[in-house]
Coordinates of C-alpha atoms and ligand atoms in Angstrom, one line a residue:
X24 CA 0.0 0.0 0.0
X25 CA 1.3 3.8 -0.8
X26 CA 1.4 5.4 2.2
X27 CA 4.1 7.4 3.5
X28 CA 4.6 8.2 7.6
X29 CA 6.6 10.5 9.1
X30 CA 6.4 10.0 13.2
X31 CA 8.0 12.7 15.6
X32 CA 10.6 13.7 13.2
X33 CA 13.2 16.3 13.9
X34 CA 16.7 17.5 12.0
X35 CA 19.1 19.6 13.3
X36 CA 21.9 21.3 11.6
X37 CA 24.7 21.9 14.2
X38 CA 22.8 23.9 17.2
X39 CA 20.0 24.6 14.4
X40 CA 16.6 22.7 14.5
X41 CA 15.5 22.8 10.8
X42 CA 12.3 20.6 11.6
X43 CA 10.9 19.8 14.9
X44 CA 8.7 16.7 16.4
X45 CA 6.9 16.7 12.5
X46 CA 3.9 13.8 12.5
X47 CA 1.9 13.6 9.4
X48 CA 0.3 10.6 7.7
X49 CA -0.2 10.3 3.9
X50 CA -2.8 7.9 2.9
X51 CA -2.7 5.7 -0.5
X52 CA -4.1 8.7 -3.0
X53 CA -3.8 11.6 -1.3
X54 CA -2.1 14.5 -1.9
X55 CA -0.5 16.4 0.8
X56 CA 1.0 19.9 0.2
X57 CA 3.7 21.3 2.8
X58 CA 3.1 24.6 2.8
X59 CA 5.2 27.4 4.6
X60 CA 7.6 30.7 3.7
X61 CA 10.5 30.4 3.0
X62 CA 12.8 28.1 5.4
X63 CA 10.1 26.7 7.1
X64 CA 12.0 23.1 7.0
X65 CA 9.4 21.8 4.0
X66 CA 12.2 21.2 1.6
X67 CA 14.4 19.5 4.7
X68 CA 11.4 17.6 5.6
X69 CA 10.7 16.2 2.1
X70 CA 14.4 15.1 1.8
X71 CA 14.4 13.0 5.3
X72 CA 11.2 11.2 3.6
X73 CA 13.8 10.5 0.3
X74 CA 16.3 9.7 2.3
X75 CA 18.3 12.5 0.9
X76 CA 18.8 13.9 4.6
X77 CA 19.2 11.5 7.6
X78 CA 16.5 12.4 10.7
X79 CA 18.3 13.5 13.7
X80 CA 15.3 11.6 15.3
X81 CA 11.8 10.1 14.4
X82 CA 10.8 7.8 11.9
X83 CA 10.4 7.6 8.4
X84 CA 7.6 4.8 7.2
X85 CA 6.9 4.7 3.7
X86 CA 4.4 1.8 2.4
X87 CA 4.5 0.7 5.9
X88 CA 8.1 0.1 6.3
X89 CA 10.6 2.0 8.4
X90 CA 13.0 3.6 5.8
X91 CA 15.7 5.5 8.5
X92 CA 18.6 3.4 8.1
X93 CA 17.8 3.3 4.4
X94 CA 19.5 4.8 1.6
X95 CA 17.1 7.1 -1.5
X96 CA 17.9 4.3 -4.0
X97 CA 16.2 1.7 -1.8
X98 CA 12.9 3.6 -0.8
X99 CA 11.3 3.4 -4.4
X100 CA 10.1 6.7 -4.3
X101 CA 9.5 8.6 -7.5
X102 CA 10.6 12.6 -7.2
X103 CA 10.0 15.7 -9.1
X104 CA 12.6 18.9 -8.9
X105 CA 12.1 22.5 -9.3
X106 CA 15.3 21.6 -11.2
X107 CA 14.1 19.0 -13.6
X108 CA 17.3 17.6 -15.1
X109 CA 16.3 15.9 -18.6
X110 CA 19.3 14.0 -20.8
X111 CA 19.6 16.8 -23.2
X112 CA 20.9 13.8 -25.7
X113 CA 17.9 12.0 -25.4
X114 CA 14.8 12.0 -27.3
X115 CA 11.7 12.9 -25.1
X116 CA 10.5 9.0 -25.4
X117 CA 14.3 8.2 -24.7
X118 CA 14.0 10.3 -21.7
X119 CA 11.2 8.6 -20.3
X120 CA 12.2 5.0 -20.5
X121 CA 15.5 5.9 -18.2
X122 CA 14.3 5.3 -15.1
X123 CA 13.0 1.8 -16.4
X124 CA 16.5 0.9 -17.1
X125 CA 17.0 -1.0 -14.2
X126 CA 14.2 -2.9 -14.2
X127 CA 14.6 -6.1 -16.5
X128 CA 11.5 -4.9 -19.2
X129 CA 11.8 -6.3 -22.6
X130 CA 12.0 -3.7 -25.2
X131 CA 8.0 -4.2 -26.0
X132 CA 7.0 -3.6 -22.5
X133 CA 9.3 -0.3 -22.0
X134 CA 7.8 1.3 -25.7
X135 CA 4.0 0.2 -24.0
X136 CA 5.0 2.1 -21.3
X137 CA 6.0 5.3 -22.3
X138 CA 3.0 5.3 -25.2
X139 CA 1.0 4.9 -21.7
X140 CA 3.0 7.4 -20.2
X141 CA 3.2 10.3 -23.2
X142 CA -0.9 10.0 -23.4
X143 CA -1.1 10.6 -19.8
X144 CA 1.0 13.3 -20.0
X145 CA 0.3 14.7 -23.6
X146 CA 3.6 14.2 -25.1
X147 CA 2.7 11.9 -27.6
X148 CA 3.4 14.5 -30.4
X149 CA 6.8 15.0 -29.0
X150 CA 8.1 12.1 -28.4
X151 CA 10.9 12.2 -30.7
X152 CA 11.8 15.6 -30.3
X153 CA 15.3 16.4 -28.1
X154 CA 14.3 18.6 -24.8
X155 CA 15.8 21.8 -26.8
X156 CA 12.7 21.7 -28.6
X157 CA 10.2 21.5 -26.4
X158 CA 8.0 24.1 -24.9
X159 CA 8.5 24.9 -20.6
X160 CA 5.1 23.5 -19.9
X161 CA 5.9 19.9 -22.3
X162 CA 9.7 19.5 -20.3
X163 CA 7.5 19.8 -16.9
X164 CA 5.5 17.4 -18.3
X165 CA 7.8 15.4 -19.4
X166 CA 9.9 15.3 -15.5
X167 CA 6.2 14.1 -13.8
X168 CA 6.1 11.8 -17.1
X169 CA 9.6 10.0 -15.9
X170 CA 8.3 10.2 -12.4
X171 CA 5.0 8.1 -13.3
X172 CA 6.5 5.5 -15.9
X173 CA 7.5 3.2 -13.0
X174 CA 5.7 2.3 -10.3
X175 CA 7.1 3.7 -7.6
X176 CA 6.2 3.4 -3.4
X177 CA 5.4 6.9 -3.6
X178 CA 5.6 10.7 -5.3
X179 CA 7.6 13.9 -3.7
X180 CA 7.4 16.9 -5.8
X181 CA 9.5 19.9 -4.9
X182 CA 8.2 22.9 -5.9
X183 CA 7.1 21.6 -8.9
X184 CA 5.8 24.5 -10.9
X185 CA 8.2 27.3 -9.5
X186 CA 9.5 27.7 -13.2
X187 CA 6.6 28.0 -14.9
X188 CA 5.3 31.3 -15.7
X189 CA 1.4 31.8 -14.2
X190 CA -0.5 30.8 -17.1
X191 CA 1.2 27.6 -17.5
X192 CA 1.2 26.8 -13.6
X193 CA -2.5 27.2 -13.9
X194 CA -3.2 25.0 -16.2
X195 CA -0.3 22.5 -15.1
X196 CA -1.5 22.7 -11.5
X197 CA -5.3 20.8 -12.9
X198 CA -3.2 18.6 -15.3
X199 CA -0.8 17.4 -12.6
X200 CA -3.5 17.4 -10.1
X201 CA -5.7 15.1 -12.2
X202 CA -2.8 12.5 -13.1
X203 CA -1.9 11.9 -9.6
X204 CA -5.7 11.2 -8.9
X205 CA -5.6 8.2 -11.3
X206 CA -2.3 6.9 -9.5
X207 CA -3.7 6.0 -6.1
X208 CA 0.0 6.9 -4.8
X209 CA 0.6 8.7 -1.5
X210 CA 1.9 11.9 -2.9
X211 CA 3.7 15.0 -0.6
X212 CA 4.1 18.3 -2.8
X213 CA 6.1 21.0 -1.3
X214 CA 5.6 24.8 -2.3
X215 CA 5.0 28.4 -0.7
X216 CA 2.1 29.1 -3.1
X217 CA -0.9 28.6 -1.1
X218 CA -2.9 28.8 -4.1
X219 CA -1.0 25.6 -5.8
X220 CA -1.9 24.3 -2.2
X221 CA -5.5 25.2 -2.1
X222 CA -6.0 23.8 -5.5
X223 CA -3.7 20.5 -5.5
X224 CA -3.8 19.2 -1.9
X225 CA -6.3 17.1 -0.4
X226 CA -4.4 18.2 2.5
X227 CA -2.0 20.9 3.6
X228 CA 0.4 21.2 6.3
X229 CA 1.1 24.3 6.8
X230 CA 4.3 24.9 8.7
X231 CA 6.7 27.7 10.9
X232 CA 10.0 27.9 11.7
X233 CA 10.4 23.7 11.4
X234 CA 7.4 23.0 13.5
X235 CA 4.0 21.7 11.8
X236 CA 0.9 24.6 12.5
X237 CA -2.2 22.7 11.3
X238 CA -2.9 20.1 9.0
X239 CA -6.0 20.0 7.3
X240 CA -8.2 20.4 3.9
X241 CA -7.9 23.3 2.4
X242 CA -11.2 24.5 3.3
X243 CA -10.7 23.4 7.1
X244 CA -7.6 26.1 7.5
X245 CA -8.8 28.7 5.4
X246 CA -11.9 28.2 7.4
X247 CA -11.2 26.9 10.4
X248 CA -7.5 28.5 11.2
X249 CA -6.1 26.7 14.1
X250 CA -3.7 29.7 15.1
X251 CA -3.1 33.3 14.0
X252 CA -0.1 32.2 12.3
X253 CA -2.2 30.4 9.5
X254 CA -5.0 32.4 9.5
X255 CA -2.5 35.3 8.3
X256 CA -0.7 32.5 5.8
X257 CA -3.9 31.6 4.0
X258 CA -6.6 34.1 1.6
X259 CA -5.9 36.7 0.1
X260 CA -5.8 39.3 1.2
X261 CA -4.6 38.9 4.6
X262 CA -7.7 38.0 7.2
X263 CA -7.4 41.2 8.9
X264 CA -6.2 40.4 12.9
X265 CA -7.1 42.8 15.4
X266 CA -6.3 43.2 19.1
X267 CA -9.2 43.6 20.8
X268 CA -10.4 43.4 24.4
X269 CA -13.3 40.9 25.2
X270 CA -15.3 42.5 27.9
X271 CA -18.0 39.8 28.5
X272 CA -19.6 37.1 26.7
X273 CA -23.4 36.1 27.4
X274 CA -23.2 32.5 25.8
X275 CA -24.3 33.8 22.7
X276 CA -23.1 37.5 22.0
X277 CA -19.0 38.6 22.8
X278 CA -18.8 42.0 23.7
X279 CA -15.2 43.2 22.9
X280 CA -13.4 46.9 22.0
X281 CA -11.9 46.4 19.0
X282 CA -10.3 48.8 16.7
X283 CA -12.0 52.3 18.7
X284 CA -15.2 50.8 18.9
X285 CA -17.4 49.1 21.3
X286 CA -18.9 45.8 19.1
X287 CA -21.4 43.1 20.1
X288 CA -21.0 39.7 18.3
X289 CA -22.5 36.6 18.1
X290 CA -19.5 34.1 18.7
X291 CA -18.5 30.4 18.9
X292 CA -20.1 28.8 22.9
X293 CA -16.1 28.1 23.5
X294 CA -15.5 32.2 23.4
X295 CA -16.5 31.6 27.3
X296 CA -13.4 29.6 28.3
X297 CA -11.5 33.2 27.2
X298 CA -12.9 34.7 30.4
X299 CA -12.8 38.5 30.1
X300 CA -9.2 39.2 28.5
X301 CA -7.0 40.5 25.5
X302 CA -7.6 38.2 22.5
X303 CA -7.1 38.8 19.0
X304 CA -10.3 39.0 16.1
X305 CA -9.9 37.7 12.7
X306 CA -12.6 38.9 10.0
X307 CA -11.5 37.8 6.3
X308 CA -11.6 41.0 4.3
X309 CA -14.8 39.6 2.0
X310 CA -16.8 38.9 5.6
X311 CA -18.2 42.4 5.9
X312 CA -21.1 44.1 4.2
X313 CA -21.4 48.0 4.6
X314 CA -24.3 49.1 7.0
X315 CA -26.0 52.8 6.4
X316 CA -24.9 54.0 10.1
X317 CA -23.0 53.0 13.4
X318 CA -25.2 50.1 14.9
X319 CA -23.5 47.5 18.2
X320 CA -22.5 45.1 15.3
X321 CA -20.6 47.2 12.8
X322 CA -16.7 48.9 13.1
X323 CA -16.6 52.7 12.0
X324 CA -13.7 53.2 9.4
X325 CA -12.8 55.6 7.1
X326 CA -12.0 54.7 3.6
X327 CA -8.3 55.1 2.9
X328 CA -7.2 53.5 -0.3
X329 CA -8.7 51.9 -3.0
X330 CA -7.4 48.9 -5.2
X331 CA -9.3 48.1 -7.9
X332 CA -8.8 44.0 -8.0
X333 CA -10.5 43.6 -11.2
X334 CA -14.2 42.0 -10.4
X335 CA -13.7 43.3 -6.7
X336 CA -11.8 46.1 -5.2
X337 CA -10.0 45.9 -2.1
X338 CA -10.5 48.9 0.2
X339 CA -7.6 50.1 3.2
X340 CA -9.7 51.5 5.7
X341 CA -8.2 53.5 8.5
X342 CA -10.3 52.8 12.1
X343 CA -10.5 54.9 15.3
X344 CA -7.5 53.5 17.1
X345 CA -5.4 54.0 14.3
X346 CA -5.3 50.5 12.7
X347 CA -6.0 49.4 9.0
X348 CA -8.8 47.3 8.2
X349 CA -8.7 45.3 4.8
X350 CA -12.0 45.2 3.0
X351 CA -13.5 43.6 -0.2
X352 CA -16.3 44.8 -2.1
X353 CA -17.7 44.1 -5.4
X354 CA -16.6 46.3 -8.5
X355 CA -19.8 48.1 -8.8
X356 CA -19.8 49.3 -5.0
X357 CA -18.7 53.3 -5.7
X358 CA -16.3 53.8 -2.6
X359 CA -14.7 57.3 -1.9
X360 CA -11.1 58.3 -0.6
X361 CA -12.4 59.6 2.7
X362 CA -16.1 57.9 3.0
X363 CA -17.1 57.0 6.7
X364 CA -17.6 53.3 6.5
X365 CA -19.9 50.9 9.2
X366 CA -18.6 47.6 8.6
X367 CA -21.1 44.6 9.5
X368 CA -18.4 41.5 9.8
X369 CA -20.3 38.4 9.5
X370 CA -20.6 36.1 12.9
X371 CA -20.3 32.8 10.8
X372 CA -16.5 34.1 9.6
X373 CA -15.5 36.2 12.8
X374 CA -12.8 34.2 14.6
X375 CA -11.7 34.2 18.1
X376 CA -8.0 34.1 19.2
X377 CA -6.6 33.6 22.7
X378 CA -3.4 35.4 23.8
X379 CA -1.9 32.1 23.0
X380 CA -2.6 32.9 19.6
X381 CA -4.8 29.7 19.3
X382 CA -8.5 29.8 17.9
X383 CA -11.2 29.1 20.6
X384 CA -13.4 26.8 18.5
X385 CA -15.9 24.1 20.2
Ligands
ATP232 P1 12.4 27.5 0.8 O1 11.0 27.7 0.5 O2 13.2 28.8 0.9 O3 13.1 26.4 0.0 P2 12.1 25.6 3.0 O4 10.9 25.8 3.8 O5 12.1 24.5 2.0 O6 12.5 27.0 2.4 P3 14.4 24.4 4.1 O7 15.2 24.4 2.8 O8 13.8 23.1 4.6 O9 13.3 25.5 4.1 O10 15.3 25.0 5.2 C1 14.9 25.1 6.6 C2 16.0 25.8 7.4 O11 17.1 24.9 7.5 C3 16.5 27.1 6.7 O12 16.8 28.0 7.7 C4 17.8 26.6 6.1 O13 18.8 27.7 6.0 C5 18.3 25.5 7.0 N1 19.1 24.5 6.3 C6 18.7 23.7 5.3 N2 19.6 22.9 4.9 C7 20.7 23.1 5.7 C8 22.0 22.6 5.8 N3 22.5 21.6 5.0 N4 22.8 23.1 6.8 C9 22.4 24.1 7.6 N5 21.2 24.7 7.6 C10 20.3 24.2 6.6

C-alpha cells in the first residue's frame, strides 16, 4: 500500500533545528501539500522522507516500512525537482524509459509504457523531439512523465511549478493534479504558493520555523484556522487580525473593544473559556457588508485606499484606534477616498484568538 509516515521527526543542523517533532500521515491517494515561507523546514522535511537527509530523530515509514537506516535508491520513491534535469541527448520517449533501465522490461514492455506514459501526460506528439525543442510546460511534463512511468512506493514533488510562468502553472497545476488522482500513490508536494496548495492538496500542512501549525483540507484552514499564524498565511488578502479586548460574553453575544469601537458579536459557545481578556479577532476581508450608520455590530472606518482588484476592489480602511482594516467589495460598490464606512463582519467568519494565539473553536 502507498502510504508514507513520518512520526515525531526532527533535524538539526549543528545547534540549528530545521524541523521539529513533525507527525503527518499520507494515505494511498492523497495529496498532501507542505506549505510554509520560506525556510520553514518543508524542503528539509521532504528530503528526510527520500532519504536525501538522515533524521536527527523520528521515523520515516513509507508503504508501511521504516526507511531511517535506508538509503534514496532503496525507498522506491519517485521525485520531481524545481530543477528537472532531462538528458539533453535524449529523445523525449528516450528520456522517459530511463528510469526503467534498471528494471529487467523487454523492449516491448518499456515502448507500452512510455505510449502509456506520453498519453497521460500529452507528449505523444513530442516524443521524438530532443528537450531543446520542447516548450516549458511539455519538459514539466515530461519530469512528472519520468516520475509516473515506474511504479514507484510513492511521489515527492519539490516545488514543482516554480518555473513555470502563471499561465502555465494554472493549467499544469489541474493537469498534474488530475494525473496523480488516477495513481492511487501517497503523494507530498512541497511549495510556498498557497494557491498551488489550495488547489492540488487534499491536505495541507502548513508549517513555521520547522514546527508543523495545522494540518487540514484546504477548506478546514482557510476556514477553520487553528492559530493566527495560518489564519494570516492563507486568503488573500490577509484575514485582517485585530487586538481587541473581550469584555463579557453572554453565551451567545461577545462584547469586545476592537479597533476604537465598542462591538457586540454573536461568537463560537467556547468564546467563554476566554474569560474577560485580551484576545485577538480575525474577520477575512470579504466577511463584511457595509451598514447605512453606526449600529452594536458594525466597526466605523474611514475609507483610505482603493485597489481596484479587477471583479472586486479591495478597500484600506483607517479605524478609530489608528489601525488598518482590509476590506473587499464588489466592483460596482462606488467607494470614496475619505467615505465614513460601518462595517457589519459576519458572525459565521468572525474568529476568536486567545493570547496564546490559538482559535477558541468548540
Ligand atoms: P524555501 O521555500 O526557501 O526552500 P524551506 O521551507 O524549504 O524554504 P528548508 O530548505 O527546509 O526550508 O530549510 C529550513 C531551514 O534549515 C533554513 O533556515 C535553512 O537555511 C536551514 N538549512 C537547510 N539545509 C541546511 C544545511 N544543510 N545546513 C544548515 N542549515 C540548513
Amino acid at each position: 500500500m502507498s502510504t508514507i509516515e513520518i512520526r515525531k521527526v526532527t533535524k538539526r543542523f549543528g545547534d540549528f533545528t530545521a524541523v521539529r517533532d513533525a507527525d503527518l500521515s499520507v494515505a494511498a491517494g492523497e495529496v498532501v501539500c507542505l506549505l510554509g515561507p520560506s525556510g520553514c523546514g518543508k524542503t528539509t522535511t521532504l528530503r528526510m522522507i527520500a532519504g536525501l537527509e538522515r533524521a536527527t530523530s523520528g521515523d520515516v515509514v513509507i508503504a508501511g516500512r521504516n526507511m531511517n537506516e535506508l538509503p534514496p535508491e532503496k525507498r522506491d520513491i519517485a521525485m520531481v525537482f524545481q530543477f528537472y534535469a532531462l538528458y539533453p541527448a535524449l529523445s523525449v520517449g528516450q528520456n522517459i524509459a530511463m528510469p526503467l533501465h534498471y528494471e529487467k522490461l523487454s523492449k516491448a514492455e518499456v515502448d507500452a509504457r512510455v505510449i502509456k506514459v506520453a498519453k497521460i501526460m500529452h507528449l505523444t506528439e513530442v516524443l521524438d523531439r530532443m528537450p531543446s525543442h520542447i516548450s516549458e510546460g511539455e519538459k514539466q511534463r515530461l519530469a512528472v512523465a519520468r516520475a509516473i512511468v515506474r511504479d514507484p512506493n510513492c511521489f515527492l514533488f519539490d516545488e514543482p511549478l516554480s518555473r513555470l510562468d502563471v499561465e502555465l502553472r494554472h493549467s499544469m497545476r489541474g493537469q498534474i493534479k488530475e494525473v496523480l488522482t488516477g495513481l492511487s500513490k501517497a503523494t507530498v508536494i512541497v511549495t510556498h504558493d498557497q494557491l498551488e496548495a489550495l488547489t492540488m492538496a487534499n491536505r495541507i500542512a502548513i508549517m513555521r520555523d520547522g514546527l508543523i501549525e495545522q494540518v487540514g483540507t484546504p477548506h478546514d484552514v482557510f476556514a477553520k484556522p487553528a492559530n493566527v499564524f495560518v489564519a494570516s498565511f492563507i486568503g488573500t488578502p490577509q484575514m485582517n487580525l485585530v487586538d481587541a479586548d473581550l469584555k463579557s460574553f453572554d453565551g451567545k453575544n461577545a462584547s469586545v473593544s476592537l479597533a476604537g469601537n465598542d462591538l457586540v458579536i454573536a461568537a463560537d459557545p467556547a468564546v467563554s473559556r476566554l474569560k474577560p481578556s485580551k484576545v485577538t479577532v480575525g474577520i477575512r476581508p470579504r466577511a463584511f457588508t457595509a451598514a447605512n450608520e453606526k449600529a452594536a455590530d458594525t466597526i466605523a472606518a474611514q475609507a483610505e485606499l482603493i485597489e481596484p482588484m479587477g471583479a472586486e476592489t479591495l478597500i484600506h480602511a483607517r479605524t478609530a484606534a489608528g489601525g488598518d482594516i482590509r476590506v473587499v467589495v464588489p466592483r460596482d460598490k462606488r467607494v470614496k477616498i475619505g467615505e465614513a464606512l460601518h462595517l457589519r463582519p459576519d458572525p459565521k467568519q468572525t474568529h476568536f484568538f486567545g493570547e496564546d494565539g490559538k482559535a477558541v473553536r468548540a
